[in-house]
Each structure stands twice: as C-alpha cells, then as structure tokens.
Coordinates of C-alpha atoms in Angstrom, one line a residue:
R12 CA 60.2 107.2 128.3
G13 CA 63.9 107.5 129.1
L14 CA 66.6 107.2 126.5
Q15 CA 69.3 104.5 126.6
I16 CA 72.7 105.9 127.2
C17 CA 75.7 103.9 126.0
S18 CA 79.2 104.5 127.3
M19 CA 82.1 104.1 124.8
A20 CA 85.8 104.2 125.5
G21 CA 87.9 106.5 123.5
L22 CA 86.8 109.1 120.9
C23 CA 83.7 108.4 118.8
T24 CA 84.4 110.2 115.4
C25 CA 81.2 109.4 113.4
I26 CA 78.0 107.4 113.5
A27 CA 75.4 106.1 111.1
W28 CA 72.1 104.2 111.2
V29 CA 71.6 100.9 109.3
P30 CA 68.0 100.6 107.9
R31 CA 65.9 98.1 109.8
G32 CA 65.6 94.7 108.2
V33 CA 68.5 94.8 105.7
A34 CA 71.0 92.9 107.9
K35 CA 71.2 89.1 107.6
A36 CA 69.5 87.3 110.5
Q37 CA 72.6 85.1 110.8
P38 CA 75.8 86.8 109.8
E39 CA 78.6 84.8 108.2
V40 CA 81.8 84.1 110.0
A41 CA 84.8 84.7 107.8
E42 CA 87.4 82.0 107.5
P43 CA 90.9 83.2 106.5
T44 CA 92.3 81.6 103.5
A45 CA 95.9 80.2 103.2
E46 CA 96.9 83.4 101.3
D47 CA 95.5 85.5 104.1
L48 CA 97.4 83.6 106.8
E49 CA 100.6 83.8 104.8
A50 CA 100.2 87.6 104.3
I51 CA 99.6 88.0 108.0
K52 CA 102.7 86.0 108.8
Q53 CA 104.9 88.0 106.5
H54 CA 103.4 91.3 107.9
M55 CA 104.2 90.1 111.5
Q56 CA 107.8 89.1 110.5
R57 CA 108.5 92.4 108.8
P58 CA 109.1 94.6 111.9
T59 CA 111.5 91.9 113.3
E60 CA 113.5 91.9 110.1
E61 CA 113.6 95.7 109.9
A62 CA 114.7 95.8 113.6
G63 CA 117.4 93.3 112.9
T64 CA 118.7 95.3 109.9
D65 CA 118.7 98.5 112.0
D66 CA 120.7 96.8 114.7
D67 CA 123.2 95.5 112.2
E68 CA 123.7 99.1 111.0
G69 CA 124.2 100.5 114.5
D70 CA 127.6 101.7 115.8
D71 CA 130.1 99.4 117.4
S72 CA 129.7 101.1 120.9
G73 CA 126.1 100.0 121.0
S74 CA 127.0 96.5 120.1
G75 CA 129.6 96.5 122.9
N76 CA 127.1 97.6 125.4
M77 CA 124.7 95.0 124.3
S78 CA 127.4 92.3 124.7
E79 CA 128.2 93.5 128.2
D80 CA 124.5 93.5 129.2
S81 CA 124.2 90.0 127.8
S82 CA 127.2 88.9 129.7
E83 CA 125.9 90.4 132.9
D84 CA 122.5 88.7 132.4
G85 CA 124.3 85.4 131.9
D86 CA 126.4 85.8 135.1
A87 CA 123.3 86.6 137.0
A88 CA 121.5 83.5 135.7
A89 CA 124.5 81.4 136.6
T90 CA 124.6 82.8 140.1
R91 CA 120.9 82.1 140.6
A92 CA 121.5 78.5 139.3
R93 CA 124.4 77.9 141.7
T94 CA 122.3 79.2 144.6
A95 CA 119.4 76.9 143.6
A96 CA 121.9 74.0 143.4
A97 CA 123.4 74.8 146.8
A98 CA 119.9 74.8 148.3
L99 CA 119.2 71.5 146.6
A100 CA 122.5 70.0 147.8
G101 CA 121.9 71.3 151.3
G102 CA 118.4 69.8 151.4
K103 CA 119.7 66.4 150.3
S104 CA 122.6 66.4 152.7
S105 CA 120.5 67.4 155.7
G106 CA 118.1 64.6 155.2
G107 CA 115.2 67.0 155.4
K108 CA 116.4 68.9 158.4
R109 CA 117.0 72.6 158.6
R110 CA 119.8 73.6 156.1
G111 CA 122.9 75.4 157.3
G112 CA 123.8 73.0 160.1
S113 CA 127.2 71.5 161.0
S114 CA 126.8 68.6 158.5
S115 CA 127.2 71.1 155.6
Q116 CA 130.7 72.1 156.8
A117 CA 133.8 70.2 155.6
D118 CA 137.1 69.9 157.4
G119 CA 138.7 73.2 158.0
G120 CA 135.3 75.1 158.3
G121 CA 134.9 75.7 154.5
P122 CA 131.8 75.0 152.5
S123 CA 131.5 71.6 150.9
T124 CA 131.6 71.8 147.1
G125 CA 130.9 68.2 146.3
G126 CA 127.1 68.5 146.9
I127 CA 126.9 71.7 144.8
E128 CA 128.8 70.2 141.9
D129 CA 126.7 67.1 141.9
A130 CA 123.5 69.2 141.9
M131 CA 124.8 71.4 139.1
K132 CA 125.7 68.3 137.1
E133 CA 122.2 66.9 137.6
L134 CA 120.6 70.2 136.5
D135 CA 122.9 70.3 133.5
M136 CA 122.5 74.1 133.1
E137 CA 124.9 74.2 130.2
H138 CA 122.3 72.5 128.0
Y139 CA 119.3 74.3 129.6
D140 CA 118.1 75.9 126.4
S141 CA 118.8 72.9 124.2
E142 CA 116.3 70.1 123.4
D143 CA 117.0 66.5 123.8
E144 CA 116.6 63.9 121.1
H145 CA 112.9 63.5 121.8
G146 CA 112.3 67.2 121.4
G147 CA 111.6 68.0 125.1
H148 CA 113.6 70.1 127.5
S149 CA 115.7 67.7 129.6
V150 CA 115.7 69.9 132.8
L151 CA 111.9 70.1 132.8
Q152 CA 111.6 66.4 132.1
R153 CA 113.8 65.5 135.0
A154 CA 111.9 68.0 137.3
L155 CA 108.7 66.3 136.3
N156 CA 110.1 62.8 136.4
G157 CA 110.0 62.6 132.6
N158 CA 106.2 63.5 132.4
L159 CA 106.6 66.7 130.4
E160 CA 103.4 66.3 128.5
V161 CA 100.0 65.8 130.1
H162 CA 97.2 64.5 128.0
P163 CA 94.2 67.0 128.0
D164 CA 91.9 64.2 129.1
E165 CA 94.0 63.7 132.2
D166 CA 94.4 67.4 133.0
T167 CA 91.9 68.4 135.7
Y168 CA 92.2 72.1 134.8
I169 CA 91.0 71.6 131.3
T170 CA 87.2 71.4 131.3
L171 CA 86.7 71.9 127.6
K172 CA 87.9 69.2 125.2
E173 CA 89.4 69.7 121.8
G174 CA 86.9 71.3 119.3
Q175 CA 84.5 72.5 122.1
S176 CA 83.7 76.2 122.5
G177 CA 81.8 76.1 125.7
L178 CA 78.6 76.9 123.9
S179 CA 76.3 74.7 121.9
D180 CA 75.8 75.4 118.2
D181 CA 72.4 76.8 118.9
E182 CA 73.8 79.1 121.6
S183 CA 76.7 80.3 119.3
E184 CA 74.2 81.1 116.5
A185 CA 71.9 82.9 118.9
E186 CA 74.7 85.2 120.0
L187 CA 75.2 86.4 116.4
E188 CA 71.5 86.4 115.5
I189 CA 70.0 89.8 114.5
G190 CA 66.2 90.1 114.9
P191 CA 63.9 91.6 112.3
S192 CA 63.0 94.5 114.7
D193 CA 66.6 95.2 115.8
L194 CA 68.2 98.5 114.9
L195 CA 71.9 98.7 114.0
I196 CA 74.1 101.7 114.7
L197 CA 77.6 102.1 113.2
A198 CA 80.0 103.9 115.5
A199 CA 83.6 104.6 114.5
R200 CA 86.0 105.2 117.3
N201 CA 89.7 105.6 118.3
E202 CA 91.4 104.7 121.5
D203 CA 95.1 104.6 122.2
D204 CA 95.9 104.8 118.5
V205 CA 93.7 101.8 117.7
S206 CA 90.8 102.5 115.4
C207 CA 87.7 100.4 114.8
L208 CA 84.1 100.4 113.6
E209 CA 81.7 99.0 116.1
V210 CA 78.3 97.5 115.0
W211 CA 75.8 98.1 117.8
V212 CA 72.4 96.4 118.2
Y213 CA 69.6 98.5 119.7
Q214 CA 66.5 96.5 120.8
E215 CA 63.5 98.6 121.9
A216 CA 62.1 97.7 125.3
E217 CA 58.5 97.1 124.1
L218 CA 59.6 94.9 121.3
I219 CA 61.6 92.6 123.5
G220 CA 59.2 92.6 126.4
E221 CA 61.6 94.3 128.9
E222 CA 61.4 97.5 131.0
E223 CA 64.5 98.9 129.5
A224 CA 66.0 98.9 126.0
N225 CA 68.9 96.6 125.3
V226 CA 72.1 97.9 123.6
Y227 CA 75.2 95.9 122.9
V228 CA 78.1 95.6 120.5
H229 CA 77.5 92.9 118.0
H230 CA 80.9 92.9 116.3
E231 CA 83.7 95.3 115.4
I232 CA 86.0 95.9 112.4
L233 CA 89.6 97.0 112.9
L234 CA 90.6 100.0 110.8
P235 CA 94.1 100.9 109.6
A236 CA 93.8 104.6 110.3
F237 CA 91.9 107.3 112.2
P238 CA 88.2 107.2 110.9
L239 CA 86.6 110.4 109.7
A240 CA 83.4 109.5 108.0
V241 CA 81.0 106.5 107.4
A242 CA 78.3 106.0 104.9
W243 CA 75.9 103.0 104.8
L244 CA 75.2 101.5 101.3
D245 CA 73.4 98.5 99.9
C246 CA 75.4 98.0 96.6
H247 CA 77.8 95.1 96.7
P248 CA 80.9 95.7 94.6
F249 CA 81.0 92.1 93.4
G250 CA 77.3 91.5 93.1
G251 CA 76.6 94.2 90.5
A252 CA 74.2 97.1 90.8
Q253 CA 71.2 94.7 91.1
Q254 CA 72.3 92.8 94.2
R255 CA 71.4 94.4 97.5
G256 CA 73.7 94.0 100.5
N257 CA 74.5 95.5 103.8
L258 CA 77.8 97.4 103.6
V259 CA 79.6 100.5 104.9
A260 CA 82.1 102.9 103.3
I261 CA 84.7 104.2 105.7
S262 CA 87.1 107.1 105.1
S263 CA 90.0 108.0 107.2
M264 CA 93.3 109.9 107.4
D265 CA 94.5 107.6 104.6
P266 CA 93.6 108.4 101.0
G267 CA 91.8 105.1 100.4
I268 CA 88.1 104.5 101.0
E269 CA 87.3 101.0 102.4
I270 CA 84.1 99.2 101.8
W271 CA 83.2 96.4 104.3
D272 CA 80.5 93.8 104.3
L273 CA 78.5 94.2 107.6
D274 CA 77.0 90.7 107.2
V275 CA 80.4 89.1 107.6
V276 CA 82.0 88.8 111.1
D277 CA 85.8 88.6 111.6
A278 CA 86.6 89.7 108.1
V279 CA 90.3 90.4 107.5
E280 CA 90.1 92.7 104.5
P281 CA 87.4 95.0 103.0
V282 CA 85.5 93.8 99.9
Q283 CA 86.6 96.9 98.0
V284 CA 89.0 99.9 98.3
L285 CA 88.5 103.0 96.3
G286 CA 91.7 104.8 95.6
G287 CA 94.5 104.7 98.2
E288 CA 97.9 103.2 98.0
D289 CA 98.9 101.0 95.1
K290 CA 100.4 98.0 96.8
A291 CA 101.7 96.3 93.6
A292 CA 103.4 99.5 92.4
Q293 CA 104.9 100.0 95.8
A294 CA 106.3 96.5 95.9
E295 CA 107.8 97.0 92.5
S296 CA 109.3 100.3 93.6
A297 CA 110.7 98.7 96.7
A298 CA 112.3 95.9 94.7
Q299 CA 113.9 98.4 92.3
A300 CA 115.2 100.3 95.3
E301 CA 116.8 97.2 96.7
E302 CA 118.5 96.5 93.3
E303 CA 119.9 100.0 93.3
E304 CA 121.1 99.6 96.8
E305 CA 123.0 96.5 95.9
E306 CA 124.6 98.2 92.9
G307 CA 125.2 101.4 94.9
P308 CA 127.9 102.4 97.4
T309 CA 129.1 99.8 99.9
D310 CA 129.8 102.3 102.6
R311 CA 127.5 101.5 105.6
K312 CA 126.6 105.1 106.3
K313 CA 125.8 105.8 102.7
K314 CA 123.6 102.7 102.5
K315 CA 121.7 103.8 105.6
K316 CA 121.1 107.3 104.1
A317 CA 119.8 105.7 100.9
K318 CA 117.5 103.5 102.9
D319 CA 116.1 106.4 105.0
K320 CA 115.6 108.3 101.8
A321 CA 113.6 105.5 100.3
K322 CA 111.4 105.3 103.4
K323 CA 110.6 109.0 103.2
K324 CA 109.3 108.6 99.6
K325 CA 105.6 109.4 99.2
P326 CA 103.4 106.3 98.8
V327 CA 102.4 105.3 95.2
L328 CA 98.7 106.0 94.9
R329 CA 96.1 104.4 92.5
A330 CA 94.9 106.3 89.5
G331 CA 92.2 108.8 90.5
S332 CA 92.8 108.5 94.3
H333 CA 92.6 111.4 96.7
A334 CA 96.0 112.7 97.6
G335 CA 95.2 113.0 101.3
A336 CA 92.7 112.3 104.0
V337 CA 89.0 111.8 102.9
L338 CA 86.9 114.0 105.1
G339 CA 83.3 113.3 104.0
L340 CA 81.2 110.6 102.2
S341 CA 77.7 110.5 100.7
W342 CA 76.1 107.4 99.1
N343 CA 73.6 108.0 96.2
A344 CA 70.5 106.0 97.2
A345 CA 68.9 106.5 93.7
V346 CA 72.0 105.5 91.6
R347 CA 73.1 102.8 94.0
N348 CA 76.6 102.2 92.6
V349 CA 77.7 105.8 93.1
L350 CA 79.6 107.3 96.1
A351 CA 80.8 110.8 96.5
S352 CA 83.8 111.8 98.6
A353 CA 85.2 115.1 100.0
G354 CA 89.0 115.4 100.2
E355 CA 91.7 117.2 102.0
D356 CA 93.2 117.7 98.5
K357 CA 90.5 120.3 97.7
T358 CA 88.7 117.9 95.3
V359 CA 85.3 116.2 95.2
K360 CA 85.3 112.7 93.6
V361 CA 82.4 110.6 92.3
W362 CA 83.1 106.8 92.4
D363 CA 81.6 103.8 90.8
I364 CA 81.5 101.2 93.6
V365 CA 81.2 98.2 91.3
T366 CA 84.2 99.0 89.1
G367 CA 86.2 100.7 91.8
Q368 CA 87.1 103.6 89.5
V369 CA 86.6 107.3 89.9
E370 CA 84.1 108.8 87.4
H371 CA 84.4 112.5 88.1
T372 CA 86.9 114.7 89.9
L373 CA 85.5 118.1 90.7
T374 CA 87.8 121.0 91.6
H375 CA 85.4 123.9 92.3
H376 CA 86.7 124.5 95.8
T377 CA 89.8 126.4 96.8
G378 CA 90.2 124.8 100.2
K379 CA 89.8 121.5 101.9
V380 CA 86.4 119.9 101.2
Q381 CA 84.7 119.0 104.4
A382 CA 81.3 117.5 103.4
V383 CA 79.2 116.3 100.5
A384 CA 75.5 115.4 100.2
W385 CA 73.4 114.0 97.3
N386 CA 70.0 115.6 96.7
P387 CA 67.3 113.1 97.6
A388 CA 65.0 114.1 94.7
E389 CA 67.6 114.9 92.0
P390 CA 70.2 112.1 91.9
A391 CA 72.7 114.0 89.8
V392 CA 72.8 117.1 92.0
L393 CA 75.5 117.2 94.6
L394 CA 76.0 119.7 97.5
S395 CA 79.5 120.3 98.8
G396 CA 81.1 122.6 101.5
G397 CA 84.7 123.3 102.4
F398 CA 87.2 125.3 104.4
D399 CA 87.0 128.1 101.7
K400 CA 83.8 129.2 103.5
L401 CA 81.8 128.2 100.5
A402 CA 78.8 125.9 99.8
A403 CA 78.4 124.9 96.2
L404 CA 75.9 123.0 94.1
V405 CA 77.0 120.9 91.1
D406 CA 75.3 118.7 88.5
V407 CA 77.7 115.8 87.7
R408 CA 76.1 115.5 84.3
V409 CA 77.5 118.9 83.3
A410 CA 80.9 118.6 81.6
G411 CA 83.7 120.2 83.5
G412 CA 82.0 120.0 86.9
A413 CA 81.5 123.7 87.3
A414 CA 79.4 124.9 90.2
L415 CA 75.8 125.8 89.4
A416 CA 75.4 128.0 92.4
R417 CA 77.6 129.2 95.3
W418 CA 76.8 130.6 98.7
D419 CA 79.4 132.5 100.8
L420 CA 79.4 131.7 104.5
T421 CA 80.7 133.5 107.6
S422 CA 83.0 130.6 108.5
D423 CA 84.4 127.2 107.4
V424 CA 81.7 124.6 106.6
E425 CA 81.4 121.7 109.1
A426 CA 78.3 119.8 107.9
L427 CA 75.6 119.7 105.2
A428 CA 72.0 118.3 105.2
W429 CA 69.2 118.3 102.7
C430 CA 65.7 118.6 104.1
P431 CA 64.0 115.2 103.7
H432 CA 60.5 116.8 103.5
L433 CA 61.4 119.7 101.3
P434 CA 64.3 118.6 99.0
T435 CA 64.9 122.0 97.5
T436 CA 66.2 123.4 100.8
F437 CA 69.4 122.5 102.6
L438 CA 71.2 123.3 105.8
V439 CA 74.8 124.3 106.3
S440 CA 76.5 124.4 109.7
S441 CA 79.8 126.3 110.2
E442 CA 82.7 126.6 112.5
D443 CA 81.2 129.6 114.3
G444 CA 78.2 127.5 115.5
V445 CA 75.7 129.0 113.0
V446 CA 73.2 126.8 111.1
S447 CA 71.9 128.5 107.9
C448 CA 69.0 127.3 105.7
Y449 CA 69.1 128.0 101.9
D450 CA 66.7 127.4 99.0
A451 CA 68.7 125.8 96.1
R452 CA 66.4 127.5 93.6
S453 CA 67.4 131.0 94.7
G454 CA 70.8 130.8 93.1
T455 CA 74.2 132.2 93.8
G456 CA 74.6 134.7 96.6
A457 CA 71.0 134.5 97.8
A458 CA 70.3 135.3 101.4
P459 CA 69.5 132.3 103.7
L460 CA 65.8 131.6 104.5
W461 CA 66.8 131.6 108.2
R462 CA 69.8 131.4 110.5
L463 CA 70.2 129.8 113.8
H464 CA 73.0 130.4 116.3
A465 CA 72.9 126.8 117.5
H466 CA 76.1 126.5 119.5
E467 CA 78.9 128.7 120.8
R468 CA 81.4 126.3 119.4
P469 CA 81.5 124.6 115.9
T470 CA 78.3 122.8 115.0
C471 CA 79.9 119.7 113.5
A472 CA 76.9 117.5 113.1
M473 CA 73.3 117.8 112.0
S474 CA 70.5 115.3 111.5
W475 CA 66.8 115.6 110.5
C476 CA 64.1 113.4 111.9
P477 CA 63.0 111.4 108.8
G478 CA 59.6 110.4 110.1
V479 CA 56.4 112.3 109.1
Q480 CA 55.5 112.9 112.7
G481 CA 58.9 114.4 113.3
Q482 CA 58.8 116.8 110.3
G483 CA 60.8 119.9 111.2
L484 CA 62.6 118.3 114.1
L485 CA 66.4 118.9 113.8
A486 CA 69.2 117.6 116.0
T487 CA 72.6 119.5 116.2
G488 CA 75.8 118.4 117.8
S489 CA 78.9 120.5 118.7
T490 CA 82.3 120.3 120.2
D491 CA 80.8 121.9 123.3
K492 CA 79.6 118.3 124.1
V493 CA 76.0 119.2 123.8
V494 CA 73.3 117.8 121.5
K495 CA 70.2 120.1 120.9
L496 CA 66.8 119.4 119.4
W497 CA 65.2 122.2 117.4
D498 CA 61.7 122.6 116.0
V499 CA 62.2 124.7 112.8
R500 CA 58.8 124.2 111.2
G501 CA 57.8 127.8 111.6
N502 CA 61.0 129.1 109.9
A503 CA 61.0 127.0 106.6

C-alpha cells in the first residue's frame, strides 16, 4: 500500500503525533474579547506612531525632499484633473461628435477656456478629499447622480446577505468535525519569516471507504518566532492536573514556551507561557525611560541617542526563564503537569505547567543543550544531550541536579530517544550521522551496545515504532533529505 505524500510550502522544523481519540469531535471557535481587540488595535497603531516619531526626528533636508515630492504629486494630480475637465468640456461642446473639431476653437485660433473652467468648477477638485455635510464625497455623489450608497439587497453582485457565510450551520460544523478514527499531525513551519503550527488531519483510506488516504490542514496557529520544538500534552494549565485536554507546547527562538489548546480554533493567545519576556516589567521600564527622556536633555540628537539606547536594552525576562532560544522539549506522561526544556543558555529546566513556574534548573552541561527525554518507566529520570558532546542522565529528585551518569560522544548531540520496549536503553544521534545505543544501567563511560552510521550528514531526528508488531523498527532523518527505516532487533 502506497504512502500519502503531503507537500508543504516553506521549511518544516518539527512534527509530532496527537494520540487518536483525544481531540474534540467539534472544536470550539474562539471569539476575541473587547480587551483582545483593543490590544490588537494598539499593537497595529504602534508602528505608525514610531514611524511618525522617526520622521519628526529626521534631518531638514529629508523633509524638504518630501515637501518637493508632495508638491510634484499635487501638480501631477492637478494636471490630470484639468485634462479630464478639458475632455469633459470638449465632449459637451461637440454634442457627442468627435472632439478636437473647429467648434472648440475661439476667435484668434486659441483654445476656449470657458468650457474647461465650467467643468473644473463642476468637479470642485479643491474639495475633492473633503466630505459634505451628509458625510459622503461630493464628487462621487455627483458622478453617481447622488446615489453613492447602494443597498445590499439591490446590488446584483452581492449574492450573500448580511449574516450569511455561504454554508449552512451543518456544513460549517462538518468542516471542523474530527472523526474518532482521524489521526492528527502537528507540523511547525516557517515561510518568508512567517511561522505557524499546522494541525493536519490524516484519514486512512480503508476507514473512510476510499482508494486513497485523505490528508488536509484542519487549522493553523500563528507563532511569534521561528519554531524549534513541539511536544503534545494533555494537562490543561487552568484545569488542574486531573483535567485532560488536547494541548501542545511550542518552543522557538524566543525564551518563552507557549502552550496552545488544540481544541480551540482561531485562538489569539496561548493558554499559558512558561518563562519568556515579562510584559508588565517591560511596560514599567518603558514608562520610566520616557520620564527620564522628558527630564533629560532637550537636544534632538541626544534624545535620539537615548531612545536608540533604550531600544537596544535586553528584554526583561520572567523569573526562572531561559535566557535564549529553547531547543528541545519533553512532556512527562506519568507526572502530567511536568515539562522539561533544553536551552541555548546551557541549562535544562523542569516546569510545572499548572503553576507556570520552574521547579528545577539543571546546569550539568557546558554547552548548548539540544534535546531532553523523560524515561517512560522511571518518571523522575531525565536524559539530556548537548553541544558539549555529552549525553547525561539525571534524577530530578536528587538535590543539586548532578548527573548520575555521563557518556562522551564523537560529535554534538542532535536527538535522543528511549526504547519503548526496553526502557533501560536509549539512542543518541550526533552531528556526524552516527546513532549510538547505550544501556543506562552500565554507568558513566560505558561503551555503546551498538553503533550505526545512519547518514553521511547530521542525523537530526529519530523515532521508534511504538507498536508491538513494529518492535525494533527505527526511523532516522537527516539534513541529507533522506528518511531511513532500520530493523535493529538483532543488535539490542
């Protein structure tokens, strides 16, 4: 049976499965609140205000050039208007005949200005941009004989009336409906500096009674920064550890980790953010900077330097936040309110999703931490790997967070994976394309059980087949644009 191949624009940075049956059959559609709309409005106005401020602080020569350009644009518009008026006057004077005949010439052979002046007066170009007492544009009203507004019921081009979507309520709900046998795939991607998370629906051919499987994007979530890792989880931050949901944690080039509810379509904000920028503290800092600016020097250049200096200040981060990009995530399926993160700042952090606070900060790596993975059998045991060519095992219950065991590798770590059928063994893939299998019980410095030169370029992704029938089946992906399947049952 053939595989369904999906094309995706842009770069796909990470993917994850959503367990079958956890998604709501009918997702909710988010309705923005008045506070959300006001925040969006202020955000949209901010660039305009900043641009205006920058223009005011520009040099006089730039302003002069702008005035000249505006004057030239105005002269060109006036010329076009006079040409249109002349054509209108010529049309009226010729009685519908070809314009440019002898009737348009006055005594002495010169052009007649009376018709042009009358047409310009009728167009009233001096008040073109102004509105009349009724709120409508007078020029357009005269052009349309006063009928500027057309009622939607009388407009032949409007086929849908107010409040109609073109689909019945049943059809609209059917478009969003997720069947009990549907599989969901989360795919984070970036295209033209726009990042988003797409929620794909995969319907197997035999389950829908078709010859081929059906794959389509159900909805997408816009992201503020380049996505680096995703982790599905079922613990809702505001529902407590007992309530099960359908959520995803997303890390990016920003220090914050966003948690989104996958059962809500068109959501504006995540339900929780772990770490990241402290917006309240930044607003307070900005207000303080404005006060200092008002009390400071009045010289325009000095003010501009002070403003540029304020813009270059590092963002204020929440307590316990990563200081840079978050490169890896791992959700603890046994202790459902716990999430681990790997940071560019050489730390591993353990978060409580419900409280939104960091519980442990581990500093056993000397380089950027690329990946983390919780042990499926021992919920307190965490595996981590970084750019210090080191894989380490820690027990978060141990005070200080010191590594229980360490394994030196030949290159920087790219990915980690515990074996689902033998949870005492794990795999480490590295930048040189090698996949190594270790037994966690063997301790620090032990030799790998086996090594596999999977790719010539970095092996950046690995995935075990979780099914019993697929035991020992391993998939590896690389920057060489190749995905390989391996049967490693004889090596374990």
